[in-house]
GROMACS .gro file of C-alpha atoms in nm:
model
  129
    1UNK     CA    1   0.000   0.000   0.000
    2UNK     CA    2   0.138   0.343  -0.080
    3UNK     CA    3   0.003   0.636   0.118
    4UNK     CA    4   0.054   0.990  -0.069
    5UNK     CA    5   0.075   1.328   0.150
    6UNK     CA    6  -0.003   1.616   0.019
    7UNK     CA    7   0.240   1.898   0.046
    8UNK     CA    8  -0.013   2.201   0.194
    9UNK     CA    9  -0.047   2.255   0.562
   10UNK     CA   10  -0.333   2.358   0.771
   11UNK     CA   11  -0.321   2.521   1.095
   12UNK     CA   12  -0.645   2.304   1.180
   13UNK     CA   13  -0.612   2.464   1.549
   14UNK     CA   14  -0.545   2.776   1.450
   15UNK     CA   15  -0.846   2.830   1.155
   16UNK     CA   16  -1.089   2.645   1.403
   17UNK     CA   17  -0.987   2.859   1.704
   18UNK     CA   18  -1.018   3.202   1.502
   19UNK     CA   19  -1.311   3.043   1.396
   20UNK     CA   20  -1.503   3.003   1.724
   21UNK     CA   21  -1.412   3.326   1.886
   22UNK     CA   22  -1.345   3.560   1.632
   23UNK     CA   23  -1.668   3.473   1.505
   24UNK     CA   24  -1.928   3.276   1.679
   25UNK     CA   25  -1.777   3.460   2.028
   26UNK     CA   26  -1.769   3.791   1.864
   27UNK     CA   27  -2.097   4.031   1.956
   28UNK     CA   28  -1.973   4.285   1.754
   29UNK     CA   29  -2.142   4.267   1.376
   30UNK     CA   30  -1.861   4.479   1.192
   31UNK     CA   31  -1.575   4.253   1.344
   32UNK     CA   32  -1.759   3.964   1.313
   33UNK     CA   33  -1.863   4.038   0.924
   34UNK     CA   34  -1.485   4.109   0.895
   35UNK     CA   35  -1.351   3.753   1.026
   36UNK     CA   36  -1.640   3.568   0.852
   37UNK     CA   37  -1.484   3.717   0.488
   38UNK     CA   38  -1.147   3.572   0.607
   39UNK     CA   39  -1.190   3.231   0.766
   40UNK     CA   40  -1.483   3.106   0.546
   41UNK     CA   41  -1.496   3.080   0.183
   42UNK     CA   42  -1.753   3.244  -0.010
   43UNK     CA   43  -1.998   2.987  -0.056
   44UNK     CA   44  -1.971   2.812   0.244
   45UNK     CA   45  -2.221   2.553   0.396
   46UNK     CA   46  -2.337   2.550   0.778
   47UNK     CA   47  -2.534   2.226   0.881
   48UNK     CA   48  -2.679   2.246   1.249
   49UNK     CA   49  -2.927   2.005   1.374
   50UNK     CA   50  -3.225   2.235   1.338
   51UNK     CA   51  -3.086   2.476   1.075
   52UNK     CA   52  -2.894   2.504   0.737
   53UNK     CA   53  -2.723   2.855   0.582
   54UNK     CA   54  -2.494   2.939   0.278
   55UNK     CA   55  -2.263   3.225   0.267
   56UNK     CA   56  -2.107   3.501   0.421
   57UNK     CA   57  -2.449   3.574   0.495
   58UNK     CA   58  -2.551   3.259   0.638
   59UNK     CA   59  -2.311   3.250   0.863
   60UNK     CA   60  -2.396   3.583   0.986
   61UNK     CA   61  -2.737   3.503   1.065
   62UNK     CA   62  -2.655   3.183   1.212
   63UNK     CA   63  -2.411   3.302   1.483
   64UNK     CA   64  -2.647   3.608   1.530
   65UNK     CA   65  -2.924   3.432   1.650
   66UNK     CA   66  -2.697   3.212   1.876
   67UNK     CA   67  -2.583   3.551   2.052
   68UNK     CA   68  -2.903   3.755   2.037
   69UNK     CA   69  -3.041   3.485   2.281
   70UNK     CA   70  -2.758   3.430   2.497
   71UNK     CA   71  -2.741   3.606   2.802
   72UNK     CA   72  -2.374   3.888   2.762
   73UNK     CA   73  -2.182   3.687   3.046
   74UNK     CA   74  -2.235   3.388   2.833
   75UNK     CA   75  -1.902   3.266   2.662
   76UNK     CA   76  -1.709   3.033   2.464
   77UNK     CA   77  -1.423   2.798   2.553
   78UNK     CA   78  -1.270   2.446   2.377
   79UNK     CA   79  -1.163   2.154   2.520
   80UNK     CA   80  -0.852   2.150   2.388
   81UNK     CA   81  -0.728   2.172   2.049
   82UNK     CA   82  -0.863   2.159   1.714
   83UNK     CA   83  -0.739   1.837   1.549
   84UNK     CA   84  -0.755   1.711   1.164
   85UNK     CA   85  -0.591   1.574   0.862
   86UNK     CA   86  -0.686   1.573   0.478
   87UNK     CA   87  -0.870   1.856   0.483
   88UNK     CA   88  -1.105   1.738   0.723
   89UNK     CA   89  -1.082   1.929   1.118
   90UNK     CA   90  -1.288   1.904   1.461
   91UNK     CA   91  -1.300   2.044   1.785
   92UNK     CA   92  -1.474   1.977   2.089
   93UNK     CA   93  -1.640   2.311   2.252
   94UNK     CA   94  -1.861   2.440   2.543
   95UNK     CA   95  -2.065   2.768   2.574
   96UNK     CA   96  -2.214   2.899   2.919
   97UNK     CA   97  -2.164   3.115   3.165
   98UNK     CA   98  -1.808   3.239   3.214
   99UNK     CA   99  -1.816   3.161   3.600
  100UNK     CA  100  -2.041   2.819   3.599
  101UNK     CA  101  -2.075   2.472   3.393
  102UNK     CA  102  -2.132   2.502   3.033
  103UNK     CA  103  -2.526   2.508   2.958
  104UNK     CA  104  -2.436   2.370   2.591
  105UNK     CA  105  -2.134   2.181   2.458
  106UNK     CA  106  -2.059   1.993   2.120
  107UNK     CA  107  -1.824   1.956   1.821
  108UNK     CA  108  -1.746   2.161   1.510
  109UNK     CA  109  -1.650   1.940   1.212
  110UNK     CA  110  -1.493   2.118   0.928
  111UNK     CA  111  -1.396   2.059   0.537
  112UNK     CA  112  -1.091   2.306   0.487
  113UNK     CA  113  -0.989   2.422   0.142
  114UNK     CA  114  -0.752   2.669   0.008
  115UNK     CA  115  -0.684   2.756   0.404
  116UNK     CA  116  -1.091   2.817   0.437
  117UNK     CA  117  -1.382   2.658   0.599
  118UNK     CA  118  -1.595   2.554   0.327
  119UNK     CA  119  -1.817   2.349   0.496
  120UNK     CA  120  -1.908   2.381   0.883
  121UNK     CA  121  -2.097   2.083   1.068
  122UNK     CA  122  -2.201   2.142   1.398
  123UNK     CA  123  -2.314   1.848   1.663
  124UNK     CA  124  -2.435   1.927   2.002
  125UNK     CA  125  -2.367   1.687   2.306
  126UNK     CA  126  -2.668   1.517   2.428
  127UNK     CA  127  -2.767   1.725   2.753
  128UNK     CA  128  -2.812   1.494   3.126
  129UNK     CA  129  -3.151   1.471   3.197
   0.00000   0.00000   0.00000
């Protein structure tokens, strides 16, 4: 069996991180509209489990009504890096208060290409009942 590597590199933790706070984290819509431009590509795809966008504009709306409803002290952290190879990325994240448990944690799955998110699946952790 011969395995092939390709010769790009991805900063899987870095995209993913910038990705998370510099725009699902950020509350500001100019900085926000500004990362979105650089991290995703033009016509990306966001899959959640009750919602689908396209675009710069997709995204947007997405991550806005995820903040409009969150109380301001809620925020983001990961645990631990983002991981991937071939393209293909994840990382494990929480979102809650910024002094308490997390009310909502899951994992990002992303398809990377040309050094942007193309494609953005997110799965949410079941919560204990």
């Amino acid at each position: 069996m011969i395995i092939q590597q390709t010769g790009s590199t991805i900063d899987y933790d870095g995209l993913m991180q910038a990705h998370l706070y510099r725009v699902f984290a950020e509350r500001d819509a100019e900085k926000r509209r500004v990362a979105i431009r650089e991290i995703y590509a033009e016509t990306v795809t966001v899959l959640e489990p009750d919602a689908e966008a396209t675009g710069y504009d997709g995204v947007d709306h997405v991550v806005n009504a995820i903040l409009s409803k969150a109380p301001l002290s809620f925020a983001f952290g990961t645990f631990g890096p983002a991981v991937g190879h071939h393209g293909i990325g994840r990382m494990r994240w929480h979102f809650g208060p910024a002094e308490g448990p997390p009310v909502v944690s899951g994992t990002d799955v992303v398809e990377i290409v040309d050094g942007k998110i193309t494609k953005l699946s997110v799965f949410l952790d079941p919560m204990p009942a």
